[in-house]
PDB file of C-alpha atoms in Angstrom:
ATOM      1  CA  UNK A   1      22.093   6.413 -23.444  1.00 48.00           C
ATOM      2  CA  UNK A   2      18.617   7.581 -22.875  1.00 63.00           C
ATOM      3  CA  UNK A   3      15.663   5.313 -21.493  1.00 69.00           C
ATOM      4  CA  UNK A   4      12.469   5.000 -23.465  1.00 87.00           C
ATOM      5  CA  UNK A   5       9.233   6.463 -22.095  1.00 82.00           C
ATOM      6  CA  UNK A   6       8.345   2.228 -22.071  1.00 83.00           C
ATOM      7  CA  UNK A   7      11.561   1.652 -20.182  1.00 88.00           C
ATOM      8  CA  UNK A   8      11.251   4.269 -17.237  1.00 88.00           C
ATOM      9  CA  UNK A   9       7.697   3.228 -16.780  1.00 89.00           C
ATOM     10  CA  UNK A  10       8.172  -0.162 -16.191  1.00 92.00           C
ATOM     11  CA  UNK A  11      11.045   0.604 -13.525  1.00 93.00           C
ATOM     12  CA  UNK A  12       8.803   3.007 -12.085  1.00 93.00           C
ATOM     13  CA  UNK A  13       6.313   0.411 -11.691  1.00 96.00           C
ATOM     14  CA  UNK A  14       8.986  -1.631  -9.980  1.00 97.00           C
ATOM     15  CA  UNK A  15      10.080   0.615  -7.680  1.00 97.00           C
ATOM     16  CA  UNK A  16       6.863   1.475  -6.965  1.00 98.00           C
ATOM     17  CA  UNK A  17       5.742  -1.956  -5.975  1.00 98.00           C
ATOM     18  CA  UNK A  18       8.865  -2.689  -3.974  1.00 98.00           C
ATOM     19  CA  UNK A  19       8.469   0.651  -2.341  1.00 98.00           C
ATOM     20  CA  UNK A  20       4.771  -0.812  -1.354  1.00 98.00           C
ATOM     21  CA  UNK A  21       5.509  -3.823  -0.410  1.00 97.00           C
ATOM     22  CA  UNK A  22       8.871  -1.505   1.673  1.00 97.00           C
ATOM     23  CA  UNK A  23       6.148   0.101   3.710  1.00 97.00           C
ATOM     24  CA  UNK A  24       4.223  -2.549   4.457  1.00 96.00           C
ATOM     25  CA  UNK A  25       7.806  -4.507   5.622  1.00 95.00           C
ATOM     26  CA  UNK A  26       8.332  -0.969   7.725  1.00 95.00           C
ATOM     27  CA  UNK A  27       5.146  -0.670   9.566  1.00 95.00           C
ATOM     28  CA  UNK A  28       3.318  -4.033   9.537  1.00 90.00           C
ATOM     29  CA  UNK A  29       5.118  -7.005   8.245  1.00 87.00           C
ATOM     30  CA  UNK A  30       7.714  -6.967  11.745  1.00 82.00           C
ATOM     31  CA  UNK A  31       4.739  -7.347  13.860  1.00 76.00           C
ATOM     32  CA  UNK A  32       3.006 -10.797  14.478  1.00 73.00           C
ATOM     33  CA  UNK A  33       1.871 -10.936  17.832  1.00 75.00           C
ATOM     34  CA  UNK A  34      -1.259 -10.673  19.467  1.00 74.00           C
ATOM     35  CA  UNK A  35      -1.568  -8.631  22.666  1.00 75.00           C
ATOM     36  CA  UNK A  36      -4.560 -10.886  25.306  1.00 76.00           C
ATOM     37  CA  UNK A  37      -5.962  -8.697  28.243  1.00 76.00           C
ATOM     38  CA  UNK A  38      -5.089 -10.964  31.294  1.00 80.00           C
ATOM     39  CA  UNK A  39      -8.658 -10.001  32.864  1.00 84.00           C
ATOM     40  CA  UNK A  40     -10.866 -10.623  30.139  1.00 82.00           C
ATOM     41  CA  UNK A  41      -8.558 -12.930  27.916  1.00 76.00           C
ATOM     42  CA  UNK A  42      -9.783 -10.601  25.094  1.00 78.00           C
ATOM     43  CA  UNK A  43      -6.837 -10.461  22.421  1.00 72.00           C
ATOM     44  CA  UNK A  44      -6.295  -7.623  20.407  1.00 68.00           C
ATOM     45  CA  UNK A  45      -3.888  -7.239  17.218  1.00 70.00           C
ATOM     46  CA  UNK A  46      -1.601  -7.551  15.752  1.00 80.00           C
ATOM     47  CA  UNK A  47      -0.859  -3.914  14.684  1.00 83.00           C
ATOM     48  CA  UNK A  48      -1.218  -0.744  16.986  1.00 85.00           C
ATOM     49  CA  UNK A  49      -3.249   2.388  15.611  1.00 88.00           C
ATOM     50  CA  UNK A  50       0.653   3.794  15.082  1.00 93.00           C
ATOM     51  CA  UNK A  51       1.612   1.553  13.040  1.00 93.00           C
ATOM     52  CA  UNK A  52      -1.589   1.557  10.691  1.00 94.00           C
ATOM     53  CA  UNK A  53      -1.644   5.366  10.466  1.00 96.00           C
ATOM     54  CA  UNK A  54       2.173   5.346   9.518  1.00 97.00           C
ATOM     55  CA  UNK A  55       1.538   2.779   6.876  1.00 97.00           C
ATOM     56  CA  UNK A  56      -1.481   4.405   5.615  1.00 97.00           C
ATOM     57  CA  UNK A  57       0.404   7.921   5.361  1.00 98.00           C
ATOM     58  CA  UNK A  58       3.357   6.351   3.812  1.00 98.00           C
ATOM     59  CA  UNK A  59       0.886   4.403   1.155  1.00 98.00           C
ATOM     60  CA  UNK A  60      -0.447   7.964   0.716  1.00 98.00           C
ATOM     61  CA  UNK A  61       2.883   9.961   0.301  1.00 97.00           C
ATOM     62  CA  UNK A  62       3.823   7.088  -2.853  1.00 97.00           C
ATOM     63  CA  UNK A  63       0.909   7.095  -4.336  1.00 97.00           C
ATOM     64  CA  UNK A  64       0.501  10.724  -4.633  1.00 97.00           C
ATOM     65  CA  UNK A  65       4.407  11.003  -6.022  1.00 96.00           C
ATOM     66  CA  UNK A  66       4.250   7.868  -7.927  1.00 96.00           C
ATOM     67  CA  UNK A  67       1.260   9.488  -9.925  1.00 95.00           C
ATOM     68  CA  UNK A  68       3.584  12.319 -10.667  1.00 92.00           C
ATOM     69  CA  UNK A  69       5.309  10.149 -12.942  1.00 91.00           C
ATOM     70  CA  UNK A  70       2.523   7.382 -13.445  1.00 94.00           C
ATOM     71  CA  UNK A  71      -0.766   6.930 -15.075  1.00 94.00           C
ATOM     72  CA  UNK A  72      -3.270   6.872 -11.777  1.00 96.00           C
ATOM     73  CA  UNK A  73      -4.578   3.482 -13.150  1.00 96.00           C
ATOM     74  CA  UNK A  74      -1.252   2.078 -12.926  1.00 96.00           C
ATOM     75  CA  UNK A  75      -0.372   3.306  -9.498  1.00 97.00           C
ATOM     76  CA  UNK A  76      -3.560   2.193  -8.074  1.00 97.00           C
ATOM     77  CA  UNK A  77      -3.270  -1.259  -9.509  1.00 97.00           C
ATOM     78  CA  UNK A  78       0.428  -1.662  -8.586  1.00 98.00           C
ATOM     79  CA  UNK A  79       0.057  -0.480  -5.150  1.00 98.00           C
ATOM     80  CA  UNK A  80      -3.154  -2.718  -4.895  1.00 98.00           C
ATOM     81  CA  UNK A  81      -1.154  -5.887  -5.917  1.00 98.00           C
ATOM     82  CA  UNK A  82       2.545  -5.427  -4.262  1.00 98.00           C
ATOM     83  CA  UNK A  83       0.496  -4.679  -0.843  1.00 98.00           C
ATOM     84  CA  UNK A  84      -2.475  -6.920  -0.901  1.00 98.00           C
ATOM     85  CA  UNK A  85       0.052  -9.550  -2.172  1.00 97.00           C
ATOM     86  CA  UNK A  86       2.742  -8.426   0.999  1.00 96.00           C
ATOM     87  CA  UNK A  87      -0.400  -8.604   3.487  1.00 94.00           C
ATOM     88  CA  UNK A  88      -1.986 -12.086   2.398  1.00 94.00           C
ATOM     89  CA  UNK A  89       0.959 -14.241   2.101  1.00 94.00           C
ATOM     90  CA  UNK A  90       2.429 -13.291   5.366  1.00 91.00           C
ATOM     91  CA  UNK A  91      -1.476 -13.490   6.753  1.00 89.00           C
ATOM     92  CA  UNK A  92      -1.924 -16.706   5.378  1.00 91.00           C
ATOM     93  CA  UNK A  93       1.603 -18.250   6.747  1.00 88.00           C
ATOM     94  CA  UNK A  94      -0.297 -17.367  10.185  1.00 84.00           C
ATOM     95  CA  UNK A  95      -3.657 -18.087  10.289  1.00 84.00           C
ATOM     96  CA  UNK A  96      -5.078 -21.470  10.829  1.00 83.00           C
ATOM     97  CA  UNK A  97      -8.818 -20.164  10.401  1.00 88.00           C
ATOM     98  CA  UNK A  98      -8.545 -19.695   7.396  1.00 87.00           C
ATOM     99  CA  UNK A  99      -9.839 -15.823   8.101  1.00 90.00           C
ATOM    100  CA  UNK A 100      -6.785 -14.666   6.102  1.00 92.00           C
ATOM    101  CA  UNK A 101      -8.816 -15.039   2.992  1.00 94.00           C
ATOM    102  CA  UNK A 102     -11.624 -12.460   4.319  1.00 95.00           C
ATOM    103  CA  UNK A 103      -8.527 -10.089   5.399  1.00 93.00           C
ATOM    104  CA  UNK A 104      -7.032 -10.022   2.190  1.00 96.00           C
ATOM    105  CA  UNK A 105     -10.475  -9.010   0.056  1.00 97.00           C
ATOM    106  CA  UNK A 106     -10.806  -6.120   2.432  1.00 97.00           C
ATOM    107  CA  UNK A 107      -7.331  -5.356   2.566  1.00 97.00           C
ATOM    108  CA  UNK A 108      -7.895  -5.183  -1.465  1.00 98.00           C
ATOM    109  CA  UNK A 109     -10.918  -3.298  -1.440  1.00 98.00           C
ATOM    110  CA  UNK A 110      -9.104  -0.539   0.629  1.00 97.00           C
ATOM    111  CA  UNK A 111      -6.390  -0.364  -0.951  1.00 98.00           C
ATOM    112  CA  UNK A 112      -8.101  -0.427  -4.679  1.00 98.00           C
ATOM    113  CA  UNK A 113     -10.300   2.674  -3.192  1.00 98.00           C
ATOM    114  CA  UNK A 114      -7.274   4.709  -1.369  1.00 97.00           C
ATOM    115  CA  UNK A 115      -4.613   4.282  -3.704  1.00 97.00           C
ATOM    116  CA  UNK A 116      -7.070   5.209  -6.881  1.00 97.00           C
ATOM    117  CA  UNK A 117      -8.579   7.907  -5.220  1.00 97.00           C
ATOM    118  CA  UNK A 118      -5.165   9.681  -4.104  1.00 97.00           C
ATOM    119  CA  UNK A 119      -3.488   9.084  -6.998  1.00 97.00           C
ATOM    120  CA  UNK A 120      -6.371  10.266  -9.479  1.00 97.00           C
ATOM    121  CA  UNK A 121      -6.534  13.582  -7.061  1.00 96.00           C
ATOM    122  CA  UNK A 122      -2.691  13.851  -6.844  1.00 95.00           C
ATOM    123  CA  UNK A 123      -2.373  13.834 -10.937  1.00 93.00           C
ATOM    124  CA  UNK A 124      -5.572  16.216 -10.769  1.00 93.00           C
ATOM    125  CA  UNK A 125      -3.746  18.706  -8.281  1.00 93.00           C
ATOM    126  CA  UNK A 126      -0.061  18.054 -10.228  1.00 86.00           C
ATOM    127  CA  UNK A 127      -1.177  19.419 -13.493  1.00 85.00           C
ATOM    128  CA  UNK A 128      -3.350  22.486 -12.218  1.00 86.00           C
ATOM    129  CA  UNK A 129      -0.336  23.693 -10.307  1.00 85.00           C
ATOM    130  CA  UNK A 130       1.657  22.845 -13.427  1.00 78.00           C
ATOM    131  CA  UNK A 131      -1.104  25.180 -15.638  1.00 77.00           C
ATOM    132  CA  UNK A 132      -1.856  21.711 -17.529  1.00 68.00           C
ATOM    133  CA  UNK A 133      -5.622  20.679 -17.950  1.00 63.00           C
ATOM    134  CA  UNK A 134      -6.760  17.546 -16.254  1.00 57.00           C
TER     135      UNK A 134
END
């Protein structure tokens, strides 16, 4: 039994979004507390610059393979969702400002600009090392 080219894409989609919303679980989603400086009462958080660069090299390292196997469009827009999606509702569950909102437009912004950008350079890169033209 073989899989149509309509079939694998949409599981690749799948697992690409539950890979997304997997790194943003691994690096992010644990991590809910607010660190506040005990001379200045200053509160920083809730991630540490570790745990950002992880996730951000880890959103990197899918998109790049996902657009391998995936149109760039549809890697950037799946990623964008799944994580923006991951990162709002556990934002919003949170915050009684009502900042969350603000969060999650950036958090779409930047990940609408990273995950196109990688993955349009990764399929670029893919098919010149493959002799293809882009």
């Amino acid at each position: 039994m073989t899989a149509t080219r309509g079939t694998r894409a949409l599981l690749g989609v799948l697992f690409l979004a539950a890979a997304t919303v997997g790194a943003w679980l691994l690096w992010l989603g644990w991590d809910t507390d607010y660190t506040v400086d005990a001379e200045t009462g200053a509160s920083s958080g809730p991630y540490e610059a570790w745990q950002v660069v992880g996730c951000v090299l880890t959103l990197v390292l899918l998109a790049a393979l996902a657009a391998t196997r995936l149109s760039p469009w549809l890697v950037a827009t799946v990623m964008t969702v799944a994580f923006t999606a991951a990162w709002g509702w556990q934002a919003a569950s949170t915050d009684d400002t009502g900042l969350w909102a603000v969060g999650s437009v950036l958090v779409l912004v930047g990940m609408a600009a990273g995950s196109t950008a990688v993955s349009l350079v990764a399929r670029r890169v893919g098919r010149r090392v493959a002799g293809r033209p882009s």
